[in-house]
Amino acid sequence: MLVKSEGIVLREVKFEETNKILTIFSRKYGKITAMAKGALRPRSPLIASSQVFSYSDYNFYKGKSFYHVNQGDIIDSFYPIREDMNRLLYGAYLLELVDSSTVEEVPSEKLFELLKKGLKVLSSLNKDFLKFIIGFEIKYISFLGYRPYLNKCVLCGEDINDTLKFSISHGGVICERCFKLDPGSKKMDKHMLNYLKQLLYTSLDELDNIKIPKDVMIKIQDIMVKYILTNIEKNKFNSLDFMESIKKNGGL
Ligand SMILES: [Zn+2]
């Protein structure tokens, strides 16, 4: 069966001498596995559309066990992501986040649009990477169905005053009276909560208007990553571990 869809390459693996097996997040079919036959040949018409990050219009043949890429017309290669170490590392994390939190053949227009926009914004980003990443994460996890409850205490429904924590297991902020119900909850304050709300409701290309101190961002990012990992039932992100190891060695 021949099918068409836009898609973004999340992962590529060399297969035999000249082929690639691609993991593509497609608009119409969700995440799919697709064979790009001959993509490693020097003159293959699939060279550009079979690269990680590439956003293309694909024609697939849907076989029994996976898809075959017949044709790929590139829409945006997001090439500038490869030209900068920060963009590349954070970009790899966006792709890993999508890859590790989606199952095959479950389409989501919202997640597709968010990833597309995320890569577009990242392509021209030169600073405030962490703010961008948290903005992406909180939208992403919300679209995935785990939007954190930020308006009132997620456990008792009371208003939140100045003393609060974030409960990863219950998915939202909790008030002081409820601290004892989740001993593992994370320290948070009113400022962090307000930043989190702003990042949730502000478009990725308008984040410049939000100013967040770096130490606060690191704390928020720590909570967000744990929150995401818990909800998608994973232990870690390889791309973030890799980033940490580079930072420790003075590379960033
Ligand atoms: Zn409460």
XYZ file of N, CA and C and ligand atoms in Angstrom, residues 153-160 173-179 181, ligand 1:
49
model
N -3.854 23.082 45.024
C -3.215 21.863 45.521
C -3.836 20.651 44.823
N -2.977 19.829 44.210
C -3.479 18.696 43.432
C -4.115 17.636 44.341
N -3.770 17.669 45.632
C -4.299 16.645 46.536
C -5.584 17.063 47.240
N -5.634 18.309 47.749
C -6.828 18.698 48.517
C -7.654 19.785 47.833
N -7.116 20.377 46.761
C -7.895 21.374 46.031
C -7.892 22.765 46.641
N -7.150 22.933 47.748
C -7.095 24.265 48.380
C -6.165 25.192 47.589
N -6.347 26.492 47.813
C -5.452 27.462 47.182
C -4.024 27.254 47.674
N -3.085 27.587 46.806
C -1.671 27.455 47.148
C -1.183 28.791 47.703
N 1.267 20.778 42.035
C 1.749 21.417 43.259
C 0.890 20.958 44.440
N 1.515 20.928 45.614
C 0.760 20.567 46.822
C 0.987 21.620 47.902
N -0.018 21.776 48.767
C 0.052 22.780 49.826
C 0.750 22.188 51.055
N 1.088 23.076 51.981
C 1.859 22.669 53.156
C 1.165 21.552 53.944
N -0.160 21.658 54.060
C -0.896 20.639 54.827
C -0.762 19.252 54.207
N -0.504 19.204 52.898
C -0.449 17.912 52.211
C 0.979 17.372 52.051
N 1.973 18.132 52.546
C 3.372 17.681 52.406
C 3.542 16.242 52.891
N 1.642 13.819 52.849
C 1.054 12.775 52.004
C 2.000 12.334 50.889
Zn -3.297 20.304 49.883
